[in-house]
Amino acid sequence: MMSRLLPILGSKYPIIQGPIGELNDPKMVAAVSEAGAFGMLALGFVTDLDKIKRMINEVRELTDKPFGANLMIAMNPHNEAILELLAEAGIKTVTTSAGAPKKIYPKIQELGLKALHVVLAAPLAAKATAAGADAVVVSGTESGGLRTTGPESTNFILIPLVCDMVDVPVVAAGGIADRRGYRAAMALGAEGVQIGTALLAS
């Protein structure tokens, strides 16, 4: 069965590059997209719209393949302006994290963008789809980045649980670094994976 994720991303493979903060630059995004995966600009803490335009242009100079951007909902007061800029630039898909999706998804839908929301727990996946997320990224305890202070679950627990709860594509994030991790995620019901450290290291 073909992944329902691919039409959302527009990439050859159902692999998303994790947005790894300041370590993530346009050259890396372009290289990931050129290889057939989905490159992702990390815009969580970027508030300078001119800088974002420059970053988008730098990626465009290096690839004509699809790429997206990650927005951290609770961390950046300029998200709505950033979304408008992304839409004007022809970017069609974003991921959102670190905040309640209902705050920003009306704007995402108004602009005609597709969006995946990153969740750390199964109940949040149901809330994200209710808010309008086209897919969810399940970030197990193996993942880096911002985490909670409470107990968390691993991908082997979260992925099948979320797949049974929601009717949108599920992407597995955390601890996936080779074909074995990719296949394991797919066997658990995911339709794609998000990889950060392994792509950074390569």
PDB file of N, CA and C in Angstrom, residues 1-6 9 13-15 159 163 167-172 182 185-186 188-193:
ATOM      1  N   MET A   1       0.841  -1.189   0.000  1.00  0.00           N
ATOM      2  CA  MET A   1       0.000   0.000   0.000  1.00  0.00           C
ATOM      3  C   MET A   1       0.885   1.251   0.000  1.00  0.00           C
ATOM      4  N   MET A   2       0.576   2.175  -0.874  1.00  0.00           N
ATOM      5  CA  MET A   2       1.364   3.403  -0.928  1.00  0.00           C
ATOM      6  C   MET A   2       1.090   4.270   0.302  1.00  0.00           C
ATOM      7  N   SER A   3       2.143   4.864   0.804  1.00  0.00           N
ATOM      8  CA  SER A   3       2.018   5.725   1.976  1.00  0.00           C
ATOM      9  C   SER A   3       1.102   6.914   1.688  1.00  0.00           C
ATOM     10  N   ARG A   4       0.139   7.169   2.579  1.00  0.00           N
ATOM     11  CA  ARG A   4      -0.710   8.352   2.456  1.00  0.00           C
ATOM     12  C   ARG A   4       0.078   9.618   2.757  1.00  0.00           C
ATOM     13  N   LEU A   5       1.284   9.433   3.282  1.00  0.00           N
ATOM     14  CA  LEU A   5       2.112  10.568   3.640  1.00  0.00           C
ATOM     15  C   LEU A   5       2.725  11.253   2.417  1.00  0.00           C
ATOM     16  N   LEU A   6       3.051  10.475   1.396  1.00  0.00           N
ATOM     17  CA  LEU A   6       3.769  11.032   0.240  1.00  0.00           C
ATOM     18  C   LEU A   6       3.011  12.163  -0.462  1.00  0.00           C
ATOM     19  N   LEU A   9       3.626  15.300   1.587  1.00  0.00           N
ATOM     20  CA  LEU A   9       4.984  15.831   1.527  1.00  0.00           C
ATOM     21  C   LEU A   9       5.401  16.223   0.113  1.00  0.00           C
ATOM     22  N   TYR A  13      10.444   9.747  -0.970  1.00  0.00           N
ATOM     23  CA  TYR A  13      10.436   8.795   0.145  1.00  0.00           C
ATOM     24  C   TYR A  13       9.688   9.383   1.348  1.00  0.00           C
ATOM     25  N   PRO A  14       9.048   8.527   2.165  1.00  0.00           N
ATOM     26  CA  PRO A  14       8.323   9.018   3.347  1.00  0.00           C
ATOM     27  C   PRO A  14       9.269   9.237   4.529  1.00  0.00           C
ATOM     28  N   ILE A  15      10.290  10.032   4.285  1.00  0.00           N
ATOM     29  CA  ILE A  15      11.298  10.323   5.305  1.00  0.00           C
ATOM     30  C   ILE A  15      11.399  11.838   5.466  1.00  0.00           C
ATOM     31  N   ILE A 159       3.709   4.200  18.759  1.00  0.00           N
ATOM     32  CA  ILE A 159       3.288   4.125  17.349  1.00  0.00           C
ATOM     33  C   ILE A 159       2.028   3.281  17.164  1.00  0.00           C
ATOM     34  N   CYS A 163      -1.608   4.792  16.071  1.00  0.00           N
ATOM     35  CA  CYS A 163      -2.192   4.303  14.805  1.00  0.00           C
ATOM     36  C   CYS A 163      -3.612   3.778  15.009  1.00  0.00           C
ATOM     37  N   ASP A 167      -7.019   8.501  12.367  1.00  0.00           N
ATOM     38  CA  ASP A 167      -7.209   8.044  10.988  1.00  0.00           C
ATOM     39  C   ASP A 167      -6.428   8.918  10.011  1.00  0.00           C
ATOM     40  N   VAL A 168      -5.255   9.366  10.440  1.00  0.00           N
ATOM     41  CA  VAL A 168      -4.361  10.131   9.566  1.00  0.00           C
ATOM     42  C   VAL A 168      -3.006   9.431   9.572  1.00  0.00           C
ATOM     43  N   PRO A 169      -2.140   9.727   8.606  1.00  0.00           N
ATOM     44  CA  PRO A 169      -0.815   9.100   8.610  1.00  0.00           C
ATOM     45  C   PRO A 169      -0.043   9.412   9.886  1.00  0.00           C
ATOM     46  N   VAL A 170       0.670   8.406  10.371  1.00  0.00           N
ATOM     47  CA  VAL A 170       1.505   8.544  11.567  1.00  0.00           C
ATOM     48  C   VAL A 170       2.967   8.428  11.152  1.00  0.00           C
ATOM     49  N   VAL A 171       3.776   9.365  11.624  1.00  0.00           N
ATOM     50  CA  VAL A 171       5.215   9.377  11.349  1.00  0.00           C
ATOM     51  C   VAL A 171       5.944   9.065  12.654  1.00  0.00           C
ATOM     52  N   ALA A 172       6.906   8.157  12.600  1.00  0.00           N
ATOM     53  CA  ALA A 172       7.664   7.785  13.794  1.00  0.00           C
ATOM     54  C   ALA A 172       8.941   8.614  13.884  1.00  0.00           C
ATOM     55  N   TYR A 182      13.696   1.910  10.292  1.00  0.00           N
ATOM     56  CA  TYR A 182      12.655   2.300   9.326  1.00  0.00           C
ATOM     57  C   TYR A 182      11.621   1.181   9.183  1.00  0.00           C
ATOM     58  N   ALA A 185       9.471   0.702  12.321  1.00  0.00           N
ATOM     59  CA  ALA A 185       8.435   1.728  12.435  1.00  0.00           C
ATOM     60  C   ALA A 185       7.258   1.410  11.516  1.00  0.00           C
ATOM     61  N   MET A 186       7.565   0.994  10.298  1.00  0.00           N
ATOM     62  CA  MET A 186       6.506   0.661   9.338  1.00  0.00           C
ATOM     63  C   MET A 186       5.716  -0.575   9.805  1.00  0.00           C
ATOM     64  N   LEU A 188       5.080  -1.359  12.755  1.00  0.00           N
ATOM     65  CA  LEU A 188       4.222  -0.952  13.864  1.00  0.00           C
ATOM     66  C   LEU A 188       3.033  -0.099  13.416  1.00  0.00           C
ATOM     67  N   GLY A 189       3.010   0.245  12.117  1.00  0.00           N
ATOM     68  CA  GLY A 189       1.876   0.983  11.576  1.00  0.00           C
ATOM     69  C   GLY A 189       2.179   2.376  11.080  1.00  0.00           C
ATOM     70  N   ALA A 190       3.403   2.861  11.296  1.00  0.00           N
ATOM     71  CA  ALA A 190       3.761   4.188  10.790  1.00  0.00           C
ATOM     72  C   ALA A 190       3.787   4.178   9.264  1.00  0.00           C
ATOM     73  N   GLU A 191       3.551   5.344   8.669  1.00  0.00           N
ATOM     74  CA  GLU A 191       3.618   5.470   7.208  1.00  0.00           C
ATOM     75  C   GLU A 191       4.831   6.291   6.781  1.00  0.00           C
ATOM     76  N   GLY A 192       5.634   6.697   7.754  1.00  0.00           N
ATOM     77  CA  GLY A 192       6.844   7.433   7.454  1.00  0.00           C
ATOM     78  C   GLY A 192       7.672   7.575   8.713  1.00  0.00           C
ATOM     79  N   VAL A 193       8.877   8.121   8.561  1.00  0.00           N
ATOM     80  CA  VAL A 193       9.755   8.340   9.712  1.00  0.00           C
ATOM     81  C   VAL A 193      10.332   9.752   9.652  1.00  0.00           C
TER      82      VAL A 193
END
